[in-house]
PDB file of C-alpha atoms and ligand atoms in Angstrom:
ATOM      1  CA  MET A   1      40.900  73.625 120.549  1.00 45.00           C
ATOM      2  CA  VAL A   2      40.804  74.016 116.790  1.00 47.00           C
ATOM      3  CA  GLU A   3      37.602  72.739 115.276  1.00 50.00           C
ATOM      4  CA  LYS A   4      38.127  69.965 112.696  1.00 54.00           C
ATOM      5  CA  SER A   5      36.815  70.713 109.257  1.00 53.00           C
ATOM      6  CA  SER A   6      33.630  68.796 108.610  1.00 85.00           C
ATOM      7  CA  TYR A   7      33.225  67.094 105.264  1.00 95.00           C
ATOM      8  CA  LYS A   8      31.126  64.435 103.632  1.00 95.00           C
ATOM      9  CA  ILE A   9      32.436  61.354 101.820  1.00 97.00           C
ATOM     10  CA  ILE A  10      30.419  60.507  98.717  1.00 96.00           C
ATOM     11  CA  PRO A  11      31.535  57.168  97.213  1.00 96.00           C
ATOM     12  CA  ILE A  12      30.838  56.776  93.497  1.00 96.00           C
ATOM     13  CA  HIS A  13      30.715  53.162  92.367  1.00 92.00           C
ATOM     14  CA  PHE A  14      31.350  52.136  88.754  1.00 86.00           C
ATOM     15  CA  GLY A  15      30.831  48.389  88.718  1.00 80.00           C
ATOM     16  CA  MET A  16      33.961  47.216  90.470  1.00 81.00           C
ATOM     17  CA  VAL A  17      35.767  50.521  90.946  1.00 90.00           C
ATOM     18  CA  TYR A  18      35.253  53.361  93.402  1.00 94.00           C
ATOM     19  CA  ALA A  19      35.927  57.048  93.091  1.00 96.00           C
ATOM     20  CA  PHE A  20      35.295  59.438  95.993  1.00 97.00           C
ATOM     21  CA  LEU A  21      33.892  62.896  96.150  1.00 97.00           C
ATOM     22  CA  LEU A  22      34.758  64.778  99.344  1.00 97.00           C
ATOM     23  CA  LYS A  23      32.461  67.691 100.001  1.00 96.00           C
ATOM     24  CA  GLY A  24      34.047  70.079 102.452  1.00 94.00           C
ATOM     25  CA  LYS A  25      33.137  73.354 104.114  1.00 85.00           C
ATOM     26  CA  ASN A  26      31.429  75.921 101.888  1.00 83.00           C
ATOM     27  CA  GLY A  27      31.104  73.265  99.200  1.00 84.00           C
ATOM     28  CA  ARG A  28      34.869  73.138  98.537  1.00 94.00           C
ATOM     29  CA  SER A  29      35.438  69.674  97.175  1.00 97.00           C
ATOM     30  CA  ILE A  30      38.076  67.161  96.143  1.00 97.00           C
ATOM     31  CA  ILE A  31      37.734  64.210  93.808  1.00 97.00           C
ATOM     32  CA  ILE A  32      39.820  61.099  94.508  1.00 98.00           C
ATOM     33  CA  ASP A  33      40.152  58.928  91.375  1.00 97.00           C
ATOM     34  CA  CYS A  34      37.651  59.067  88.554  1.00 94.00           C
ATOM     35  CA  GLY A  35      37.026  55.674  86.954  1.00 92.00           C
ATOM     36  CA  ILE A  36      37.592  54.427  83.414  1.00 88.00           C
ATOM     37  CA  PRO A  37      37.307  56.756  80.396  1.00 88.00           C
ATOM     38  CA  GLY A  38      33.711  58.015  80.160  1.00 89.00           C
ATOM     39  CA  SER A  39      33.011  57.819  83.918  1.00 91.00           C
ATOM     40  CA  ASN A  40      32.960  61.601  84.216  1.00 92.00           C
ATOM     41  CA  LYS A  41      29.187  61.551  83.584  1.00 94.00           C
ATOM     42  CA  ASN A  42      28.589  59.565  86.806  1.00 95.00           C
ATOM     43  CA  ILE A  43      30.842  61.914  88.759  1.00 96.00           C
ATOM     44  CA  LEU A  44      29.135  65.035  87.410  1.00 96.00           C
ATOM     45  CA  GLU A  45      25.769  63.497  88.301  1.00 96.00           C
ATOM     46  CA  ALA A  46      26.967  62.767  91.847  1.00 96.00           C
ATOM     47  CA  MET A  47      28.249  66.344  92.130  1.00 96.00           C
ATOM     48  CA  ASN A  48      24.924  67.678  90.954  1.00 96.00           C
ATOM     49  CA  LYS A  49      23.027  65.552  93.484  1.00 96.00           C
ATOM     50  CA  ALA A  50      25.309  66.730  96.290  1.00 95.00           C
ATOM     51  CA  GLY A  51      24.947  70.389  95.288  1.00 94.00           C
ATOM     52  CA  ILE A  52      28.574  70.737  94.248  1.00 95.00           C
ATOM     53  CA  GLU A  53      29.286  73.195  91.434  1.00 95.00           C
ATOM     54  CA  TYR A  54      32.145  72.786  88.945  1.00 95.00           C
ATOM     55  CA  LYS A  55      34.036  75.713  90.478  1.00 94.00           C
ATOM     56  CA  ASP A  56      33.881  74.062  93.923  1.00 96.00           C
ATOM     57  CA  VAL A  57      36.152  71.240  92.762  1.00 96.00           C
ATOM     58  CA  GLN A  58      39.705  72.475  92.791  1.00 92.00           C
ATOM     59  CA  LEU A  59      41.615  69.224  92.903  1.00 97.00           C
ATOM     60  CA  ILE A  60      41.436  65.784  91.299  1.00 97.00           C
ATOM     61  CA  ILE A  61      43.789  63.373  93.054  1.00 98.00           C
ATOM     62  CA  ILE A  62      44.889  60.338  91.031  1.00 97.00           C
ATOM     63  CA  THR A  63      45.951  57.598  93.451  1.00 97.00           C
ATOM     64  CA  HIS A  64      47.857  55.869  90.626  1.00 95.00           C
ATOM     65  CA  GLY A  65      48.152  55.765  86.876  1.00 92.00           C
ATOM     66  CA  HIS A  66      45.843  52.896  85.970  1.00 90.00           C
ATOM     67  CA  SER A  67      43.018  53.676  83.568  1.00 87.00           C
ATOM     68  CA  ASP A  68      40.263  52.455  85.914  1.00 89.00           C
ATOM     69  CA  HIS A  69      41.356  55.174  88.354  1.00 92.00           C
ATOM     70  CA  MET A  70      42.381  58.038  86.098  1.00 91.00           C
ATOM     71  CA  GLY A  71      40.637  57.250  82.802  1.00 90.00           C
ATOM     72  CA  SER A  72      38.162  60.115  82.893  1.00 92.00           C
ATOM     73  CA  SER A  73      40.504  62.684  84.455  1.00 93.00           C
ATOM     74  CA  TYR A  74      41.184  64.417  81.131  1.00 92.00           C
ATOM     75  CA  ASP A  75      37.472  65.149  80.593  1.00 94.00           C
ATOM     76  CA  LEU A  76      36.761  65.884  84.228  1.00 95.00           C
ATOM     77  CA  ARG A  77      39.497  68.495  84.588  1.00 95.00           C
ATOM     78  CA  LYS A  78      38.437  70.141  81.333  1.00 95.00           C
ATOM     79  CA  ILE A  79      34.813  70.395  82.468  1.00 96.00           C
ATOM     80  CA  THR A  80      35.428  71.440  86.090  1.00 96.00           C
ATOM     81  CA  GLY A  81      38.644  73.407  85.663  1.00 96.00           C
ATOM     82  CA  ALA A  82      40.153  71.486  88.606  1.00 97.00           C
ATOM     83  CA  LYS A  83      43.868  70.792  88.846  1.00 97.00           C
ATOM     84  CA  THR A  84      45.011  67.194  88.622  1.00 96.00           C
ATOM     85  CA  VAL A  85      47.663  65.832  90.948  1.00 97.00           C
ATOM     86  CA  ILE A  86      49.726  62.713  90.270  1.00 97.00           C
ATOM     87  CA  HIS A  87      52.981  61.345  91.633  1.00 97.00           C
ATOM     88  CA  LYS A  88      56.113  61.877  89.568  1.00 97.00           C
ATOM     89  CA  PHE A  89      56.717  58.132  89.224  1.00 95.00           C
ATOM     90  CA  ASP A  90      53.339  57.500  87.531  1.00 94.00           C
ATOM     91  CA  LEU A  91      53.658  60.473  85.194  1.00 92.00           C
ATOM     92  CA  ASP A  92      54.973  58.330  82.356  1.00 88.00           C
ATOM     93  CA  ILE A  93      51.720  56.372  82.324  1.00 86.00           C
ATOM     94  CA  ILE A  94      49.652  59.514  81.765  1.00 84.00           C
ATOM     95  CA  LYS A  95      52.091  60.617  79.076  1.00 82.00           C
ATOM     96  CA  THR A  96      51.743  57.371  77.106  1.00 82.00           C
ATOM     97  CA  GLY A  97      47.945  57.022  77.486  1.00 78.00           C
ATOM     98  CA  LYS A  98      48.311  53.270  77.939  1.00 78.00           C
ATOM     99  CA  ASN A  99      48.168  51.009  80.946  1.00 77.00           C
ATOM    100  CA  PRO A 100      51.598  49.741  81.936  1.00 79.00           C
ATOM    101  CA  LYS A 101      52.472  46.057  82.147  1.00 81.00           C
ATOM    102  CA  LEU A 102      50.781  44.485  85.163  1.00 84.00           C
ATOM    103  CA  HIS A 103      52.687  42.236  87.549  1.00 87.00           C
ATOM    104  CA  PRO A 104      50.268  39.700  89.104  1.00 87.00           C
ATOM    105  CA  THR A 105      50.801  38.798  92.746  1.00 86.00           C
ATOM    106  CA  ASN A 106      48.462  35.784  92.757  1.00 83.00           C
ATOM    107  CA  ALA A 107      46.649  33.280  90.518  1.00 81.00           C
ATOM    108  CA  ILE A 108      43.508  35.431  90.178  1.00 79.00           C
ATOM    109  CA  GLY A 109      45.648  38.335  89.028  1.00 80.00           C
ATOM    110  CA  LYS A 110      47.288  36.124  86.394  1.00 81.00           C
ATOM    111  CA  VAL A 111      43.941  34.964  85.014  1.00 80.00           C
ATOM    112  CA  PHE A 112      42.522  38.479  85.080  1.00 76.00           C
ATOM    113  CA  SER A 113      45.482  39.946  83.226  1.00 75.00           C
ATOM    114  CA  LEU A 114      44.616  37.760  80.221  1.00 73.00           C
ATOM    115  CA  PHE A 115      41.332  39.652  79.857  1.00 71.00           C
ATOM    116  CA  LEU A 116      42.299  43.068  81.178  1.00 68.00           C
ATOM    117  CA  GLY A 117      44.693  43.801  78.332  1.00 61.00           C
ATOM    118  CA  LYS A 118      41.794  43.581  75.899  1.00 58.00           C
ATOM    119  CA  THR A 119      39.099  45.275  77.969  1.00 55.00           C
ATOM    120  CA  ILE A 120      40.893  48.197  79.613  1.00 62.00           C
ATOM    121  CA  LYS A 121      40.746  51.189  77.340  1.00 67.00           C
ATOM    122  CA  ASN A 122      43.556  53.568  76.676  1.00 74.00           C
ATOM    123  CA  PHE A 123      43.011  57.150  77.747  1.00 80.00           C
ATOM    124  CA  THR A 124      43.630  60.693  76.549  1.00 85.00           C
ATOM    125  CA  THR A 125      47.077  61.966  77.452  1.00 87.00           C
ATOM    126  CA  TYR A 126      47.661  65.354  79.062  1.00 90.00           C
ATOM    127  CA  ASP A 127      50.004  67.263  81.346  1.00 92.00           C
ATOM    128  CA  PRO A 128      48.796  67.156  84.968  1.00 94.00           C
ATOM    129  CA  GLU A 129      49.078  70.526  86.729  1.00 95.00           C
ATOM    130  CA  ILE A 130      50.596  69.201  89.956  1.00 97.00           C
ATOM    131  CA  ILE A 131      53.316  66.543  90.004  1.00 97.00           C
ATOM    132  CA  ILE A 132      54.373  65.527  93.478  1.00 97.00           C
ATOM    133  CA  GLU A 133      57.232  63.711  95.108  1.00 97.00           C
ATOM    134  CA  GLY A 134      57.010  63.385  98.891  1.00 96.00           C
ATOM    135  CA  GLU A 135      53.949  64.679 100.700  1.00 98.00           C
ATOM    136  CA  MET A 136      51.467  67.382  99.798  1.00 98.00           C
ATOM    137  CA  PRO A 137      49.297  69.173 102.385  1.00 98.00           C
ATOM    138  CA  LEU A 138      45.657  69.744 101.464  1.00 97.00           C
ATOM    139  CA  TYR A 139      44.939  72.758 103.680  1.00 94.00           C
ATOM    140  CA  GLU A 140      44.907  75.219 100.786  1.00 94.00           C
ATOM    141  CA  PHE A 141      42.214  73.100  99.175  1.00 94.00           C
ATOM    142  CA  GLY A 142      40.032  73.288 102.300  1.00 93.00           C
ATOM    143  CA  PHE A 143      40.874  69.911 103.878  1.00 95.00           C
ATOM    144  CA  GLU A 144      42.853  69.026 106.983  1.00 95.00           C
ATOM    145  CA  GLY A 145      45.159  66.274 105.860  1.00 96.00           C
ATOM    146  CA  LYS A 146      47.744  65.429 103.242  1.00 98.00           C
ATOM    147  CA  ILE A 147      48.710  63.236 100.325  1.00 98.00           C
ATOM    148  CA  ILE A 148      51.341  60.642 101.278  1.00 98.00           C
ATOM    149  CA  GLU A 149      53.468  58.242  99.247  1.00 98.00           C
ATOM    150  CA  THR A 150      52.332  54.595  99.413  1.00 98.00           C
ATOM    151  CA  PRO A 151      54.235  52.911  96.560  1.00 98.00           C
ATOM    152  CA  GLY A 152      54.042  49.235  95.660  1.00 96.00           C
ATOM    153  CA  HIS A 153      50.978  48.658  93.481  1.00 96.00           C
ATOM    154  CA  THR A 154      52.666  51.181  91.174  1.00 95.00           C
ATOM    155  CA  ASN A 155      55.828  53.128  91.962  1.00 95.00           C
ATOM    156  CA  GLY A 156      53.885  56.371  92.082  1.00 96.00           C
ATOM    157  CA  SER A 157      50.920  55.178  94.179  1.00 98.00           C
ATOM    158  CA  ILE A 158      49.698  57.772  96.680  1.00 98.00           C
ATOM    159  CA  SER A 159      47.086  57.873  99.447  1.00 98.00           C
ATOM    160  CA  VAL A 160      44.995  60.681 100.879  1.00 98.00           C
ATOM    161  CA  ALA A 161      45.324  60.750 104.678  1.00 98.00           C
ATOM    162  CA  LEU A 162      42.939  63.105 106.459  1.00 97.00           C
ATOM    163  CA  ASP A 163      43.670  64.316 109.990  1.00 96.00           C
ATOM    164  CA  ASP A 164      40.460  62.780 111.358  1.00 96.00           C
ATOM    165  CA  GLY A 165      41.780  59.278 110.533  1.00 97.00           C
ATOM    166  CA  ASN A 166      40.102  58.531 107.211  1.00 97.00           C
ATOM    167  CA  ILE A 167      42.534  57.343 104.554  1.00 98.00           C
ATOM    168  CA  PHE A 168      41.980  56.675 100.838  1.00 98.00           C
ATOM    169  CA  VAL A 169      44.547  54.150  99.609  1.00 98.00           C
ATOM    170  CA  GLY A 170      43.646  53.453  95.961  1.00 97.00           C
ATOM    171  CA  ASP A 171      44.772  49.902  95.129  1.00 95.00           C
ATOM    172  CA  LEU A 172      47.270  49.444  97.959  1.00 96.00           C
ATOM    173  CA  ILE A 173      44.620  47.251  99.571  1.00 94.00           C
ATOM    174  CA  MET A 174      41.908  45.535  97.544  1.00 91.00           C
ATOM    175  CA  GLY A 175      38.561  44.202  98.669  1.00 86.00           C
ATOM    176  CA  GLY A 176      35.452  43.559  96.672  1.00 68.00           C
ATOM    177  CA  MET A 177      33.968  40.492  95.012  1.00 61.00           C
ATOM    178  CA  LEU A 178      37.258  38.818  94.310  1.00 63.00           C
ATOM    179  CA  SER A 179      38.276  38.630  97.936  1.00 61.00           C
ATOM    180  CA  LYS A 180      34.754  38.020  99.238  1.00 63.00           C
ATOM    181  CA  GLY A 181      34.476  41.434 100.818  1.00 76.00           C
ATOM    182  CA  LYS A 182      37.646  40.966 102.872  1.00 87.00           C
ATOM    183  CA  PRO A 183      40.693  43.204 102.532  1.00 91.00           C
ATOM    184  CA  ASN A 184      43.474  41.705 100.509  1.00 89.00           C
ATOM    185  CA  LEU A 185      46.799  42.595  98.991  1.00 88.00           C
ATOM    186  CA  PRO A 186      46.591  44.086  95.491  1.00 91.00           C
ATOM    187  CA  MET A 187      46.255  41.587  92.617  1.00 88.00           C
ATOM    188  CA  TYR A 188      49.051  43.479  90.895  1.00 90.00           C
ATOM    189  CA  ALA A 189      52.170  45.047  92.333  1.00 93.00           C
ATOM    190  CA  ASP A 190      55.203  46.579  90.676  1.00 94.00           C
ATOM    191  CA  SER A 191      56.987  45.872  93.971  1.00 94.00           C
ATOM    192  CA  ILE A 192      55.781  43.424  96.620  1.00 92.00           C
ATOM    193  CA  GLU A 193      58.359  44.727  99.095  1.00 93.00           C
ATOM    194  CA  LYS A 194      57.199  48.333  98.711  1.00 96.00           C
ATOM    195  CA  THR A 195      53.558  47.219  98.945  1.00 94.00           C
ATOM    196  CA  ASN A 196      54.280  45.542 102.284  1.00 93.00           C
ATOM    197  CA  ASP A 197      56.140  48.613 103.546  1.00 94.00           C
ATOM    198  CA  SER A 198      53.301  50.897 102.471  1.00 96.00           C
ATOM    199  CA  ILE A 199      50.663  48.753 104.189  1.00 95.00           C
ATOM    200  CA  LYS A 200      52.782  48.819 107.364  1.00 94.00           C
ATOM    201  CA  LYS A 201      53.030  52.602 107.032  1.00 96.00           C
ATOM    202  CA  VAL A 202      49.225  52.915 106.764  1.00 97.00           C
ATOM    203  CA  ILE A 203      48.709  50.600 109.779  1.00 95.00           C
ATOM    204  CA  SER A 204      51.229  52.604 111.816  1.00 95.00           C
ATOM    205  CA  MET A 205      49.095  55.719 111.277  1.00 97.00           C
ATOM    206  CA  SER A 206      46.187  53.967 113.105  1.00 96.00           C
ATOM    207  CA  PRO A 207      43.560  55.103 110.605  1.00 97.00           C
ATOM    208  CA  LYS A 208      39.901  55.182 111.569  1.00 96.00           C
ATOM    209  CA  MET A 209      38.666  53.868 108.234  1.00 96.00           C
ATOM    210  CA  ILE A 210      40.465  52.694 105.094  1.00 97.00           C
ATOM    211  CA  TYR A 211      38.763  53.465 101.774  1.00 97.00           C
ATOM    212  CA  CYS A 212      39.884  51.434  98.735  1.00 96.00           C
ATOM    213  CA  GLY A 213      39.503  51.615  94.966  1.00 94.00           C
ATOM    214  CA  HIS A 214      37.930  48.155  94.879  1.00 92.00           C
ATOM    215  CA  GLY A 215      35.726  47.004  97.763  1.00 91.00           C
ATOM    216  CA  GLY A 216      35.852  48.223 101.366  1.00 91.00           C
ATOM    217  CA  PRO A 217      35.891  50.403 103.334  1.00 94.00           C
ATOM    218  CA  PHE A 218      37.747  48.544 106.078  1.00 94.00           C
ATOM    219  CA  SER A 219      38.567  49.173 109.717  1.00 94.00           C
ATOM    220  CA  LEU A 220      42.094  49.093 111.097  1.00 94.00           C
ATOM    221  CA  GLY A 221      41.370  45.746 112.761  1.00 92.00           C
ATOM    222  CA  GLU A 222      40.474  44.241 109.396  1.00 91.00           C
ATOM    223  CA  ILE A 223      43.737  45.219 107.694  1.00 91.00           C
ATOM    224  CA  GLU A 224      46.148  44.464 110.526  1.00 88.00           C
ATOM    225  CA  GLY A 225      48.381  41.541 109.656  1.00 73.00           C
ATOM    226  CA  LEU A 226      47.728  41.948 105.941  1.00 77.00           C
ATOM    227  CA  SER A 227      51.301  42.766 105.021  1.00 63.00           C
ATOM    228  CA  GLU A 228      52.426  39.429 106.468  1.00 62.00           C
ATOM    229  CA  SER A 229      50.269  37.465 104.053  1.00 57.00           C
ATOM    230  CA  PHE A 230      52.423  37.832 100.931  1.00 52.00           C
TER     231      PHE A 230
HETATM  232 ZN1  LIG B   1      45.463  49.793  89.903  1.00 95.65          ZN
END
């Protein structure tokens, strides 16, 4: 039997948003999302605390092109030298440096969008090193698992599915204060239909634990039936 790679999940919380540091074997590490512009300081601090050196981080995975998830990726990749990966369909967002128009799925989302436009900062544009379409295995980066497509919240939304059953879904599923700690559908979705399909896809994989960009993590039992609630 092949031994599973052991790794540690280090959640980094910036107010209402999460980023994740995955520390793997021999210190090899991956960063999933990286907060609003300026959040790199918190991530570097977390790396320092965990004994992760800049050179250990080879990949920054952007689950989608919203500035609260990729805002500090420009700085972070410059400092660490890590490659950034983003889906082809969210590339335009990085190229413009501005958040795209948000499509609220509920009343809270509508109210929030009135404020978000003013408070969410633009970000520095750059050319990500890895642009994917389809899946991307993570073995060469020291992790057993892959990046999968989970569109809906944005067209280029991706998730990180590890072979041991942990999955990081960005904003495909939202928890946190606004949904009283329960998993919910995203407040914004470019496509409700694709969001539903992607949630069904995640459920069909029978994940052990679902890590989200806002709130969570959640068990499979907690998210089952969620795609029916739109
Ligand atoms: Zn988002």
